[in-house]
Every structure is written in structure tokens, then in C-alpha cells.
Short mmCIF file of C-alpha atoms in Angstrom, two decimals:
data_model
loop_
_atom_site.label_atom_id
_atom_site.label_comp_id
_atom_site.label_asym_id
_atom_site.label_seq_id
_atom_site.Cartn_x
_atom_site.Cartn_y
_atom_site.Cartn_z
CA TYR P 1087 0.09 0.14 0.05
CA GLY P 1088 2.95 2.34 0.75
CA LEU P 1089 4.44 1.91 -2.69
CA ALA P 1090 1.11 2.14 -4.37
CA ARG P 1091 0.75 5.54 -2.57
CA GLN P 1092 4.19 6.49 -3.72
CA TYR P 1093 3.45 5.99 -7.18
CA ALA P 1094 0.24 7.67 -7.11
CA GLY P 1095 1.65 10.71 -5.81
CA LEU P 1096 0.74 11.03 -2.21
CA PRO P 1097 2.76 11.07 0.67
CA ALA P 1098 2.78 8.65 3.41
CA THR P 1099 -0.33 10.51 4.98
CA GLY P 1100 -2.82 12.72 3.88
CA VAL P 1101 -4.63 13.38 0.57
CA VAL P 1102 -2.93 16.39 -0.79
CA PRO P 1103 -0.69 15.43 -3.84
CA ASN P 1104 2.89 15.81 -4.08
CA GLY P 1105 3.14 16.08 -7.65
CA VAL P 1106 4.72 12.84 -8.69
CA ASN P 1107 3.09 11.34 -11.70
CA GLN P 1108 0.39 13.98 -12.02
CA ASN P 1109 0.12 17.29 -14.09
CA ALA P 1110 1.49 20.19 -11.78
CA ASN P 1111 -1.51 22.26 -12.64
CA LEU P 1112 -3.69 19.91 -10.65
CA ASP P 1113 -1.66 19.79 -7.38
CA THR P 1114 -3.69 22.47 -5.66
CA SER P 1115 -7.14 21.66 -6.63
CA ASN P 1116 -7.69 17.93 -6.55
CA ARG P 1117 -7.25 15.39 -3.66
CA LEU P 1118 -6.30 11.75 -4.19
CA ALA P 1119 -7.26 8.34 -2.29
CA VAL P 1120 -5.45 5.12 -3.03
CA MET P 1121 -7.08 1.44 -2.67
CA VAL P 1122 -5.09 -1.57 -2.95
CA GLU P 1123 -7.04 -5.19 -3.31
CA TYR P 1124 -5.42 -8.54 -3.52
CA TYR P 1125 -6.53 -11.97 -4.90
CA ASN P 1126 -4.59 -14.65 -3.69
CA GLY P 1127 -5.51 -16.95 -6.75
CA ASP P 1128 -8.00 -19.31 -4.98
CA PRO P 1129 -10.67 -20.44 -7.61
CA ASN P 1130 -13.36 -19.86 -5.13
CA GLY P 1131 -12.05 -16.90 -3.69
CA THR P 1132 -12.43 -13.31 -4.28
CA TRP P 1133 -10.95 -10.19 -3.83
CA CYS P 1134 -10.33 -8.44 -0.58
CA PHE P 1135 -9.14 -4.97 0.69
CA SER P 1136 -5.81 -3.97 1.87
CA PRO P 1137 -6.53 -3.31 5.77
CA ALA P 1138 -3.77 0.07 5.29
CA ALA P 1139 -5.72 1.44 2.57
CA MET P 1140 -9.24 1.01 4.35
CA ALA P 1141 -7.70 2.42 7.51
CA ALA P 1142 -6.61 5.83 5.42
CA LEU P 1143 -10.10 6.22 3.89
CA PRO P 1144 -12.69 8.64 5.77
CA SER P 1145 -15.05 6.49 7.82
CA PRO P 1146 -19.11 6.56 8.03
CA PRO P 1147 -21.20 8.30 8.13
CA LEU P 1148 -19.77 10.23 5.26
CA PRO P 1149 -22.21 9.49 2.32
CA ALA P 1150 -20.75 6.67 0.51
CA PRO P 1151 -16.86 7.57 0.88
CA ARG P 1152 -15.34 4.11 0.60
CA PRO P 1153 -16.33 0.72 -1.26
CA SER P 1154 -18.94 -1.23 0.61
CA PRO P 1155 -17.68 -4.19 3.11
CA ALA P 1156 -20.79 -5.98 2.24
CA VAL P 1157 -19.67 -6.24 -1.33
CA GLU P 1158 -16.07 -7.18 -0.25
CA SER P 1159 -14.16 -7.42 2.85
CA THR P 1160 -11.02 -6.50 4.16
CA CYS P 1161 -8.26 -8.82 3.98
CA ALA P 1162 -7.35 -10.67 7.14
CA THR P 1163 -4.09 -9.77 9.08
CA ASN P 1164 -1.18 -11.73 8.10
CA GLN P 1165 1.42 -11.18 10.28
CA ARG P 1166 5.19 -12.90 10.35
CA THR P 1167 7.96 -12.42 12.34
CA VAL P 1168 10.97 -12.17 10.42
CA ASN P 1169 14.63 -11.87 12.40
CA SER P 1170 12.95 -11.13 15.81
CA GLN P 1171 10.66 -8.41 13.92
CA THR P 1172 6.72 -8.34 13.37
CA PHE P 1173 5.56 -7.70 9.86
CA ASN P 1174 2.06 -7.32 8.32
CA PHE P 1175 2.01 -9.09 4.74
CA PRO P 1176 -0.28 -9.21 1.95
CA PRO P 1177 -2.59 -12.48 1.75
CA ASP P 1178 -0.43 -15.63 0.88
CA PRO P 1179 -0.94 -17.01 -2.44
CA ASP P 1180 -2.76 -20.26 -3.10
CA ILE P 1181 -0.48 -22.63 -4.70
CA ALA P 1182 -2.72 -25.69 -4.83
CA SER P 1183 -3.38 -27.73 -7.87
CA GLY P 1184 -6.21 -25.60 -9.86
CA ALA P 1185 -5.42 -22.27 -8.46
CA GLY P 1186 -4.52 -19.05 -10.65
CA ALA P 1187 -2.07 -16.17 -10.61
CA TYR P 1188 -1.68 -13.88 -7.74
CA LYS P 1189 -3.30 -10.37 -8.33
CA ILE P 1190 -2.79 -6.62 -6.77
CA ARG P 1191 -5.38 -4.24 -7.94
CA VAL P 1192 -4.77 -0.55 -7.41
CA THR P 1193 -7.38 2.22 -7.71
CA ILE P 1194 -6.56 5.96 -7.68
CA SER P 1195 -9.57 8.29 -7.15
CA SER P 1196 -9.09 11.85 -7.59
CA VAL P 1197 -11.49 14.46 -6.68
CA THR P 1198 -11.24 18.02 -8.47
CA THR P 1199 -12.10 20.49 -6.01
CA GLY P 1200 -12.62 23.91 -8.27
CA ASN P 1201 -15.89 25.90 -7.70
CA PHE P 1202 -16.60 25.00 -11.25
CA ALA P 1203 -16.66 21.27 -10.79
CA GLN P 1204 -18.54 21.79 -7.34
CA VAL P 1205 -21.55 23.76 -9.34
CA LEU P 1206 -21.87 20.63 -11.82
CA GLY P 1207 -22.12 18.25 -8.90
CA GLY P 1208 -25.67 19.15 -7.95
CA GLN P 1209 -25.92 16.71 -5.19
CA ALA P 1210 -23.92 18.00 -2.49
CA GLY P 1211 -21.41 19.13 -5.04
CA GLN P 1212 -20.43 15.34 -5.81
CA ILE P 1213 -20.35 14.38 -9.37
CA GLY P 1214 -18.77 11.38 -10.94
CA PRO P 1215 -19.12 7.37 -10.59
CA SER P 1216 -20.90 6.10 -7.61
CA VAL P 1217 -18.36 4.44 -5.14
CA GLY P 1218 -18.85 1.71 -2.78
CA THR P 1219 -19.16 -0.92 -5.98
CA ALA P 1220 -16.34 -2.50 -5.87
CA GLY P 1221 -16.13 -6.34 -6.59
CA ILE P 1222 -14.70 -8.60 -9.43
CA ASN P 1223 -15.02 -6.48 -12.05
CA ASP P 1224 -15.92 -3.16 -10.31
CA LEU P 1225 -13.67 -0.22 -9.87
CA ALA P 1226 -13.03 0.59 -6.11
CA CYS P 1227 -13.73 4.29 -6.11
CA SER P 1228 -13.33 6.03 -2.74
CA ARG P 1229 -14.07 9.58 -2.73
CA PRO P 1230 -11.07 11.33 -0.35
CA GLY P 1231 -12.02 12.79 2.87
CA ASN P 1232 -10.48 15.89 4.62
CA GLY P 1233 -9.72 13.99 7.98
CA SER P 1234 -12.37 15.48 10.04
CA GLY P 1235 -15.57 13.84 9.03
CA THR P 1236 -16.01 15.45 5.55
CA ALA P 1237 -15.70 13.91 1.86
CA TYR P 1238 -14.51 16.19 -0.50
CA ASN P 1239 -16.95 17.53 -3.32
CA GLY P 1240 -16.11 17.80 -6.83
CA MET P 1241 -15.60 16.04 -9.91
CA LEU P 1242 -14.81 12.29 -9.03
CA THR P 1243 -12.84 10.26 -11.48
CA CYS P 1244 -11.21 6.65 -10.85
CA ALA P 1245 -8.62 4.54 -12.72
CA GLN P 1246 -7.29 1.42 -12.05
CA ALA P 1247 -4.34 -1.38 -12.73
CA VAL P 1248 -4.15 -5.09 -12.13
CA ALA P 1249 -0.62 -6.57 -11.47
CA VAL P 1250 -0.53 -10.12 -11.71
CA ILE P 1251 2.00 -12.35 -10.57
CA SER P 1252 2.00 -16.01 -12.21
CA GLY P 1253 4.30 -19.15 -11.79
CA VAL P 1254 6.55 -20.39 -14.41
CA PRO P 1255 6.90 -23.91 -13.45
CA ASN P 1256 9.36 -24.96 -16.37
CA ALA P 1257 11.94 -22.28 -15.70
CA SER P 1258 15.05 -22.52 -13.94
CA VAL P 1259 16.15 -20.16 -11.37
CA GLY P 1260 18.67 -18.23 -13.79
CA ALA P 1261 21.42 -18.51 -11.24
CA PRO P 1262 24.68 -20.58 -10.91
CA VAL P 1263 23.88 -23.55 -8.99
CA VAL P 1264 26.30 -24.20 -5.82
CA PRO P 1265 26.93 -27.44 -4.39
CA VAL P 1266 25.46 -26.67 -0.85
CA SER P 1267 21.88 -28.14 -0.47
CA ALA P 1268 18.77 -27.79 1.76
CA ASP P 1269 15.76 -30.06 2.81
CA TYR P 1270 13.11 -29.52 0.50
CA CYS P 1271 10.73 -28.13 2.88
CA VAL P 1272 12.53 -25.58 4.23
CA VAL P 1273 11.47 -23.25 1.45
CA GLY P 1274 8.54 -21.53 2.00
CA ASN P 1275 8.56 -22.45 5.83
CA ASN P 1276 11.53 -19.96 6.57
CA GLN P 1277 11.08 -16.75 7.89
CA GLY P 1278 14.64 -15.70 8.65
CA ILE P 1279 17.88 -15.80 7.20
CA TYR P 1280 19.16 -19.17 7.18
CA ALA P 1281 22.43 -21.02 7.22
CA LEU P 1282 23.44 -23.34 4.20
CA TRP P 1283 26.53 -25.60 4.85
CA THR P 1284 26.18 -25.73 8.71
CA SER P 1285 27.28 -28.08 11.17
CA ASN P 1286 23.42 -28.59 11.88
CA VAL P 1287 21.68 -29.21 8.67
CA PRO P 1288 18.02 -27.97 9.09
CA THR P 1289 15.68 -30.85 8.57
CA CYS P 1290 11.76 -31.25 8.46
CA PRO P 1291 9.98 -33.43 10.91
CA GLN P 1292 8.07 -34.95 8.45
CA ALA P 1293 8.38 -34.61 4.64
CA PRO P 1294 6.28 -35.01 1.46
CA TRP P 1295 5.19 -38.41 0.89
CA ASN P 1296 5.60 -39.09 4.53
CA GLN P 1297 9.25 -39.73 4.54
CA PRO P 1298 11.13 -38.22 7.60
CA ASN P 1299 14.10 -36.27 6.67
CA GLN P 1300 16.34 -36.92 9.95
CA VAL P 1301 19.96 -36.86 9.36
CA GLY P 1302 23.00 -35.98 11.21
CA ASN P 1303 26.91 -35.39 10.78
CA TRP P 1304 26.41 -34.05 7.09
CA LYS P 1305 27.07 -30.40 6.28
CA GLY P 1306 24.63 -30.42 3.33
CA TYR P 1307 27.15 -30.11 0.41
CA VAL P 1308 26.56 -32.67 -2.51
CA ASP P 1309 28.84 -34.16 -5.19
CA LEU P 1310 27.59 -32.59 -8.75
CA GLY P 1311 30.28 -34.41 -10.48
CA SER P 1312 30.08 -36.87 -13.13
CA GLU P 1313 29.73 -40.78 -12.06
CA THR P 1314 32.99 -41.61 -13.97
CA GLN P 1315 34.78 -39.67 -10.94
CA TRP P 1316 32.59 -41.00 -8.23
CA CYS P 1317 31.36 -44.49 -9.23
CA ALA P 1318 34.95 -45.89 -8.96
CA ASP P 1319 34.75 -45.14 -5.07
CA GLY P 1320 32.59 -47.86 -4.57
CA TYR P 1321 29.03 -46.90 -4.85
CA THR P 1322 26.73 -48.89 -6.80
CA TYR P 1323 25.60 -47.28 -9.72
CA VAL P 1324 22.61 -48.47 -12.18
CA ASP P 1325 20.80 -46.08 -14.24
CA TYR P 1326 17.81 -47.35 -16.55
CA PHE P 1327 17.18 -44.20 -18.36
CA PRO P 1328 18.30 -44.65 -21.30
CA GLN P 1329 19.47 -48.34 -20.84
CA SER P 1330 22.00 -48.14 -23.41
CA GLY P 1331 24.31 -45.32 -21.96
CA ILE P 1332 25.27 -43.14 -19.01
CA ASP P 1333 25.89 -39.18 -19.77
CA GLY P 1334 26.65 -40.62 -23.29
CA GLN P 1335 28.73 -43.28 -22.53
CA ILE P 1336 28.36 -47.00 -22.32
CA TYR P 1337 28.21 -49.09 -19.39
CA SER P 1338 31.53 -50.61 -20.12
CA ALA P 1339 33.01 -47.43 -19.49
CA TYR P 1340 32.31 -47.59 -15.78
CA ASN P 1341 33.93 -49.93 -12.88
CA ALA P 1342 32.11 -52.92 -12.83
CA THR P 1343 30.89 -52.15 -9.31
CA CYS P 1344 28.54 -49.33 -10.90
CA SER P 1345 26.90 -51.46 -13.09
CA THR P 1346 26.01 -54.76 -10.72
CA PRO P 1347 22.35 -54.19 -9.60
CA TYR P 1348 21.36 -54.90 -5.94
CA SER P 1349 18.03 -56.52 -5.40
CA PRO P 1350 15.03 -54.11 -5.16
CA SER P 1351 14.84 -52.06 -1.90
CA TRP P 1352 13.15 -49.03 -0.40
CA PRO P 1353 12.04 -46.74 -1.88
CA LEU P 1354 12.31 -47.31 -5.38
CA ALA P 1355 11.31 -50.68 -7.35
CA ASN P 1356 15.22 -50.49 -8.31
CA ASN P 1357 18.24 -48.77 -7.37
CA ASP P 1358 18.21 -46.41 -10.06
CA TRP P 1359 20.03 -42.99 -9.47
CA ILE P 1360 17.38 -41.21 -11.81
CA ARG P 1361 19.69 -39.28 -13.86
CA LYS P 1362 18.31 -39.58 -17.45
CA ASN P 1363 19.11 -35.64 -18.16
CA TYR P 1364 21.74 -34.97 -16.11
CA LYS P 1365 25.03 -33.57 -18.03
CA PRO P 1366 28.29 -33.37 -16.41
CA PRO P 1367 30.08 -30.14 -15.82
CA LYS P 1368 32.39 -28.81 -18.56
CA ALA P 1369 34.99 -26.93 -17.01
CA TYR P 1370 35.70 -29.52 -14.11
CA GLN P 1371 34.45 -33.05 -13.98
CA GLY P 1372 34.98 -33.64 -10.03
CA SER P 1373 37.31 -35.57 -8.26
CA ASP P 1374 35.15 -36.94 -5.61
CA GLN P 1375 36.84 -35.06 -3.11
CA ALA P 1376 34.85 -32.44 -1.38
CA LYS P 1377 37.99 -30.31 -0.52
CA THR P 1378 38.57 -30.01 -3.99
CA ASP P 1379 34.96 -29.96 -5.60
CA VAL P 1380 32.89 -27.77 -3.43
CA PRO P 1381 35.08 -24.85 -3.61
CA TYR P 1382 35.53 -25.12 -7.40
CA TRP P 1383 31.40 -25.54 -8.22
CA ALA P 1384 30.82 -22.57 -5.37
CA SER P 1385 33.25 -20.12 -6.92
CA THR P 1386 32.24 -20.85 -10.55
CA GLY P 1387 28.77 -22.50 -10.21
CA PHE P 1388 28.03 -25.62 -11.91
CA ASP P 1389 27.73 -25.40 -15.50
CA GLY P 1390 26.13 -29.11 -16.06
CA THR P 1391 22.54 -30.23 -16.14
CA ILE P 1392 20.88 -31.48 -12.95
CA TRP P 1393 17.62 -33.18 -13.13
CA ALA P 1394 15.59 -31.96 -10.67
CA ALA P 1395 11.78 -32.94 -10.53
CA ALA P 1396 9.75 -32.48 -13.48
CA ALA P 1397 8.69 -28.89 -14.16
CA ASN P 1398 10.50 -28.35 -11.03
CA ASN P 1399 7.92 -29.54 -8.58
CA PRO P 1400 8.19 -32.94 -7.16
CA ALA P 1401 4.18 -32.93 -6.97
CA ALA P 1402 4.27 -32.62 -10.86
CA ALA P 1403 4.23 -35.94 -13.32
CA GLY P 1404 7.54 -37.57 -13.37
CA GLY P 1405 8.37 -37.34 -9.55
CA PRO P 1406 11.43 -36.62 -7.99
CA GLY P 1407 14.73 -36.07 -9.80
CA GLN P 1408 18.28 -37.58 -9.88
CA PHE P 1409 19.91 -39.02 -6.87
CA VAL P 1410 23.58 -37.48 -6.02
CA PRO P 1411 26.18 -38.62 -3.69
CA THR P 1412 26.99 -36.67 -0.56
CA TYR P 1413 30.62 -37.33 0.05
CA CYS P 1414 29.54 -39.67 3.21
CA GLY P 1415 29.89 -42.71 1.54
CA GLN P 1416 33.30 -44.43 0.74
CA SER P 1417 35.35 -41.14 0.79
CA GLY P 1418 34.01 -40.81 4.48
CA PHE P 1419 34.09 -36.70 4.36
CA CYS P 1420 31.35 -35.48 5.91
CA GLY P 1421 33.01 -32.55 7.98
CA ASP P 1422 32.29 -29.08 6.99
CA GLY P 1423 35.71 -28.61 5.56
CA GLY P 1424 36.21 -25.08 7.16
CA GLN P 1425 38.02 -22.42 5.42
CA ASN P 1426 39.22 -24.86 2.37
CA LEU P 1427 35.33 -25.20 1.43
CA ALA P 1428 34.46 -21.32 2.48
CA GLN P 1429 37.24 -19.75 0.09
CA GLY P 1430 35.24 -20.98 -3.08
CA PHE P 1431 32.27 -18.53 -1.93
CA TYR P 1432 34.60 -15.79 -0.20
CA CYS P 1433 38.00 -16.10 -1.30
CA MET P 1434 40.47 -14.41 0.84
CA LYS P 1435 41.54 -10.86 1.86
CA GLY P 1436 44.24 -9.62 -0.16
CA GLN P 1437 43.89 -12.54 -2.50
CA VAL P 1438 41.36 -10.82 -4.86
CA PHE P 1439 42.50 -8.94 -8.05
CA VAL P 1440 41.35 -7.11 -11.24
CA THR P 1441 40.20 -9.05 -14.25
CA ALA P 1442 39.79 -8.39 -17.75
CA ASN P 1443 36.72 -7.24 -17.44
CA GLY P 1444 37.96 -4.71 -15.30
CA MET P 1445 36.35 -5.93 -12.18
CA ARG P 1446 37.54 -7.55 -8.88
CA ASP P 1447 36.36 -10.83 -9.99
CA GLY P 1448 39.76 -13.07 -9.61
CA CYS P 1449 40.87 -14.88 -6.75
CA SER P 1450 44.43 -16.05 -6.31
CA THR P 1451 44.84 -19.84 -7.63
CA SER P 1452 46.66 -20.51 -4.34
CA VAL P 1453 43.40 -19.95 -2.81
CA ASN P 1454 40.88 -21.14 -5.39
CA ALA P 1455 42.32 -23.46 -8.60
CA SER P 1456 39.31 -21.75 -10.60
CA GLY P 1457 40.89 -18.53 -10.22
CA THR P 1458 37.58 -16.77 -9.15
CA PHE P 1459 35.22 -16.92 -6.24
CA PHE P 1460 31.48 -16.85 -5.87
CA PHE P 1461 31.03 -13.06 -4.18
CA ARG P 1462 32.96 -11.55 -6.75
CA GLN P 1463 32.48 -8.02 -7.61
CA SER P 1464 30.49 -8.66 -11.06
CA GLN P 1465 27.79 -10.59 -9.37
CA LEU P 1466 26.79 -8.47 -6.38
CA THR P 1467 24.35 -5.90 -5.47
CA ALA P 1468 24.00 -3.66 -2.59
CA ASN P 1469 20.29 -3.67 -2.82
CA CYS P 1470 19.96 -6.56 -0.30
CA PRO P 1471 16.82 -6.52 1.95
CA THR P 1472 17.42 -8.18 4.84
CA ASN P 1473 13.70 -8.28 5.65
CA PRO P 1474 10.28 -6.53 4.27
CA ASN P 1475 11.02 -2.88 5.49
CA MET P 1476 14.91 -2.88 6.48
CA PHE P 1477 18.20 -3.09 4.09
CA GLY P 1478 21.63 -4.22 5.55
CA ASP P 1479 24.41 -2.46 6.90
CA ARG P 1480 26.26 -0.23 4.17
CA ASN P 1481 29.23 -3.12 3.75
CA LEU P 1482 26.17 -5.76 3.05
CA ARG P 1483 26.35 -7.14 -0.51
CA CYS P 1484 24.49 -10.10 -2.16
CA THR P 1485 23.62 -12.30 -5.30
CA ILE P 1486 21.52 -15.10 -5.90
CA ALA P 1487 22.30 -18.41 -6.05
CA GLY P 1488 20.53 -21.99 -7.20
CA VAL P 1489 20.44 -24.14 -4.41
CA PRO P 1490 19.53 -28.16 -4.89
CA GLU P 1491 16.73 -29.19 -2.53
CA TRP P 1492 16.54 -32.97 -1.61
CA LEU P 1493 14.19 -35.62 -0.47
CA THR P 1494 14.94 -39.17 0.32
CA PRO P 1495 18.24 -39.54 2.12
CA GLN P 1496 19.70 -43.20 2.09
CA THR P 1497 22.42 -45.34 2.99
CA GLU P 1498 23.71 -47.86 1.21
CA SER P 1499 23.23 -51.29 3.34
CA PRO P 1500 26.06 -53.36 3.77
CA SER P 1501 23.48 -56.76 2.94
CA GLY P 1502 22.59 -54.81 -0.55
CA GLY P 1503 20.27 -51.93 -1.68
CA TRP P 1504 19.64 -48.62 -0.37
CA VAL P 1505 17.84 -47.89 3.10
CA GLN P 1506 16.40 -44.74 4.31
CA GLU P 1507 18.48 -42.87 6.38
CA LYS P 1508 17.10 -41.54 9.55
CA ASN P 1509 19.49 -40.44 11.99
CA GLY P 1510 23.16 -40.39 10.70
CA SER P 1511 24.96 -39.06 7.65
CA PRO P 1512 23.34 -39.92 4.38
CA ASP P 1513 25.04 -41.49 1.18
CA ARG P 1514 23.14 -40.03 -1.35
CA VAL P 1515 19.96 -37.91 -1.56
CA GLN P 1516 17.42 -37.27 -4.23
CA ILE P 1517 17.23 -33.72 -5.89
CA VAL P 1518 13.81 -32.44 -6.06
CA GLN P 1519 13.91 -29.00 -6.93
CA ILE P 1520 16.29 -26.17 -7.66
CA ALA P 1521 15.45 -23.02 -5.64
CA GLY P 1522 16.84 -19.21 -5.59
CA PHE P 1523 18.70 -18.27 -2.58
CA ARG P 1524 19.83 -14.74 -1.88
CA LEU P 1525 23.60 -15.25 -0.30
CA PHE P 1526 24.83 -12.19 1.70
CA CYS P 1527 28.53 -11.44 2.27
CA ASP P 1528 30.23 -8.63 4.11
CA LEU P 1529 32.90 -6.26 2.29
CA ASP P 1530 36.34 -5.95 3.92
CA SER P 1531 38.36 -2.87 4.31
CA ASN P 1532 39.44 -3.69 0.75
CA GLY P 1533 36.17 -3.19 -0.87
CA ASP P 1534 35.76 -7.07 -1.54
CA CYS P 1535 33.32 -9.19 -0.27
CA THR P 1536 35.73 -11.81 1.61
CA LEU P 1537 33.57 -12.07 5.07
CA PRO P 1538 30.53 -13.60 6.27
CA PRO P 1539 27.59 -11.24 6.74
CA SER P 1540 28.42 -10.20 10.48
CA SER P 1541 26.49 -7.28 9.85
CA VAL P 1542 23.06 -9.57 9.42
CA VAL P 1543 24.01 -12.26 11.31
CA SER P 1544 25.55 -12.37 14.74
CA PRO P 1545 27.66 -14.58 14.95
CA ALA P 1546 28.59 -15.40 11.76
CA ASN P 1547 30.52 -18.58 11.20
CA ALA P 1548 33.43 -17.89 9.07
CA SER P 1549 32.89 -21.22 7.17
CA SER P 1550 28.96 -21.13 6.62
CA VAL P 1551 27.02 -19.26 4.08
CA TYR P 1552 23.91 -17.12 4.67
CA GLY P 1553 20.76 -16.02 3.12
CA TYR P 1554 17.28 -16.68 2.36
CA PHE P 1555 15.22 -18.35 -0.25
CA VAL P 1556 13.37 -16.06 -2.75
CA SER P 1557 11.59 -16.68 -6.04
CA THR P 1558 13.40 -15.21 -8.95
CA VAL P 1559 11.66 -12.85 -11.46
CA ALA P 1560 11.68 -14.46 -15.06
CA PRO P 1561 13.21 -12.05 -17.50
CA GLN P 1562 9.99 -11.89 -19.65
CA PRO P 1563 6.47 -10.78 -18.74
CA CYS P 1564 3.95 -13.66 -18.08
CA ASN P 1565 1.79 -14.79 -21.04
CA PRO P 1566 -0.45 -15.90 -20.12
CA CYS P 1567 -0.88 -14.89 -16.95
CA ASN P 1568 -3.13 -17.64 -15.27
CA THR P 1569 -0.62 -20.18 -13.43
CA PRO P 1570 -0.53 -20.02 -9.44
CA VAL P 1571 2.80 -18.97 -7.65
CA THR P 1572 5.67 -21.31 -7.42
CA PHE P 1573 8.60 -21.10 -4.81
CA THR P 1574 11.26 -20.97 -7.42
CA VAL P 1575 10.54 -18.56 -10.59
CA ASN P 1576 7.57 -16.11 -11.37
CA ALA P 1577 6.71 -13.60 -14.14
CA THR P 1578 4.83 -10.07 -13.67
CA GLY P 1579 2.61 -8.54 -15.78
CA LEU P 1580 -0.37 -6.23 -16.19
CA SER P 1581 -3.77 -7.71 -16.95
CA GLN P 1582 -5.61 -4.44 -17.44
#
């Protein structure tokens, strides 16, 4: 509502225009009112009034100064606590099957208060469309009031715009994918800054499909490399999609232990790793060693293809996506790796240099073999909201990453097959979605983002990465704009 007032040309309070988006000749002869409404996509629902918008309008018994609650109700209060602060949010979107796009309708009402307009009014000096008729297809006209119980007389005109937020279920998040992961149900439930790659990986008490994800002694990073690297480390590898090859190579190219199926076991009818659409990284294939792999892919982003669930939605037809190792199997490395892994994100103070693009994007190869790092200058922005109403410290910077989300943590059973891991470290997990994640860092005294974000997290572990999940915005407007909001990628547009 505050943003709508800003674009309508009103200050934070009052009805006198400030000249924004309006002809200067009208500034002293008209008064404005702003109404904001929401539609959450529920096919059986309707619009509702913004509580803040209704509170700013004059109250009865003025002659029909505002839309009637009998036609449309005020939205229920939707308070959330984010980083220990409480905020009023718009209504939550309906993301259930069959839901539609999320819509925001803004109606601007203007009363021209000149004497000539009041003479034409006839009835108490009021002329123009009637108010109080808001509904699915009607303008939410609102005659501005003077704050002392009187609605302004004069010529009333109203205009509206409807903004749409529509999910793009088949789109990628449009950000580099990093090898640190999160439990699937964390997205959409988390209300604060979240630590990826931490000694206590947050998990969900009850995950989708009644599979509780309770794991321990694992820091959340995953092996995104080619099977040619990790398969020889003792994993059993079977892939039935396609039957004739893996990543374009025939089975004989792999160690025998990679193509020997075990007996069918929970939860799949076979031991398939479901990597039918996986493509290995181009620049760096992996080494099956977290201390080497994680910094490299963190610094450059994974440039292969990860098969997540169909349409990037685990509830969609096709089900969950590929399995990936966790470095907890035969290699036995589940520790956090400390600064060795953190350097892929942060590099080190004094080890950053200017590259050919004129930006401070380079990191000494003695620190990162890739010669770069994730929080390089060209990828950063200072526009880093840490909660709905507050921006971070002036030293705070951020950028977006694609974070794999997982389900089905499993361990290879000594007796054969894969079994669910309920308490310890899993040997493999199943990727079901790639979600957008806004990662934060702090500038050091050289102006490089080599520090964890102590400005917004206290204390900030030097070997952890912090941020929160966001849906990214598609580069093109939605067309058609009729699909429910997703947690991953959404497009915007104007429906009228």
C-alpha cells in the first residue's frame, strides 16, 4: 500500500498530491485516495481490501466515501516474525493445484475540488461515478476525505491497474547452481536468514510422501560431478534411463561395481539413480573429494545439467529427480571442511585481483583453483533487503544462487540395496527442486566481499554461507498470466 501511494503521488499520510505522476496544474485543485486489493488465486475466492488502505479512507457516516464491506471484505491480518521483527504481509498466495495467478489491484480516485466542478455536482457538490461498488469487475472508487469527517466535493474520477504474479513452472532460477543444499520443505516455511552448509543441517519433521528427513553429521554439500569420478569409489550405480548409456557413455566405461544392481529395496523398485537428463560439468568434472570439488563449483557455479523433479516441482508428473552422492560414502568425508570450502565463496582478504573485465573478480589460484570466487564484484548488488522493511548495513552485499533441495536421504546397506537414513549421515539424497537463494556477504577493508555477513547475522561463522530463499523473476512478462505462484520462478505482468 505504501508503494502504491508513492506512485500515485501521495505522501505517507494525507490526501494532498505531492506532484509525482501528475500534471503540476492539478496539484492545488485535487485530492487523491488510493485503494489496494488482493486476490490470492483461490478459484473459489474473491478480492479483499488492503487493511492499510481501508484505514486511510474516511469512515462512515460520510455519504458513501469508500467501497462497501458488504460487497467485498477487508483482508485478514497476516503477521509474520522475520529476524525477531513483526511485519504485516499481504495475503499468502494459493499454490494448490487448480489455483490461478496472484493479483494486486490498485485504484486511484481523484476529486477535482475547483468551484466549477462543485457547481456541476448538483447533489452536495458530488459528481462522477458512484462509490462503494467494488467487486470482481468493478472499480474500487473512494471519495477522499479531509480527515475531519467530510468527503471532498467535486468531480470524482477513478482509474485502476491490475498487476499479476504468475508462476513459471518449467523455468530455471536463472542463477549459478552451488553444491550446498537444503531440505525440500525448508523453502516456504523459513521466515529468517538461513545458514547453508552448517554443522546442524535444518531438516523437516515430516517431509512430503511421509518420509521423515532426520539426518546428522552431514553439512549439506553434495557431489554434482560425473559418475566417472565417484562411481569408482565403491558406489553401486544403476541407471535405467536410457538403458544403453550413461551421460552418453556405455556401461562398460565404468567400474564393474557401478553397473551391478542390488536387489530391489525401499523406496524405489530398483536402485536407479534417475540421472536420465543429467549432463556433467564442462569445465571441471569433479574428483570425488569435497575439499576440491565444493570450492570449485561454489566459485564458478555448476555448468552442467541437474535433473530435478519434472517442471521443477516434486508434486508434478514425473516425480522427484536424480540422486547425488553426499561425500559421506566411501570417501567418508562429512566434516564441514572449514575455510577450505568457504574460500570458494569468499576467497580471502588480500587475494582478490582485477580481471580483464575491469572488475575485482579474480581470486589467487593458490586459494581457488578456478581463479575466481562466488562473491566476485561483477555478481554483487548493494540492494540487499534482509527483511521486508529494512536493508542491511552499508557493507552488506548479496547475489542469487541456485540451491539444490533434497528428499529421500539414503544409505547403502551392507546387505545390499539402499535404505532410508533416519539419524546419521546419508550416502545419497534425491534432488527435487532447484530454488533461488539470496546469499549475503560483507565487504572487507579493501572493498572485496570476503567476509561472512556479520552485519546481519551474529555470530556469523566464517565457514558458513547465509541468506534466505526467494523466488526469482522471469526475464519476460507472463503470457498467459494464469498459473499459481511457485516457490522458484514467477513472472509479472499487467492484466488491465
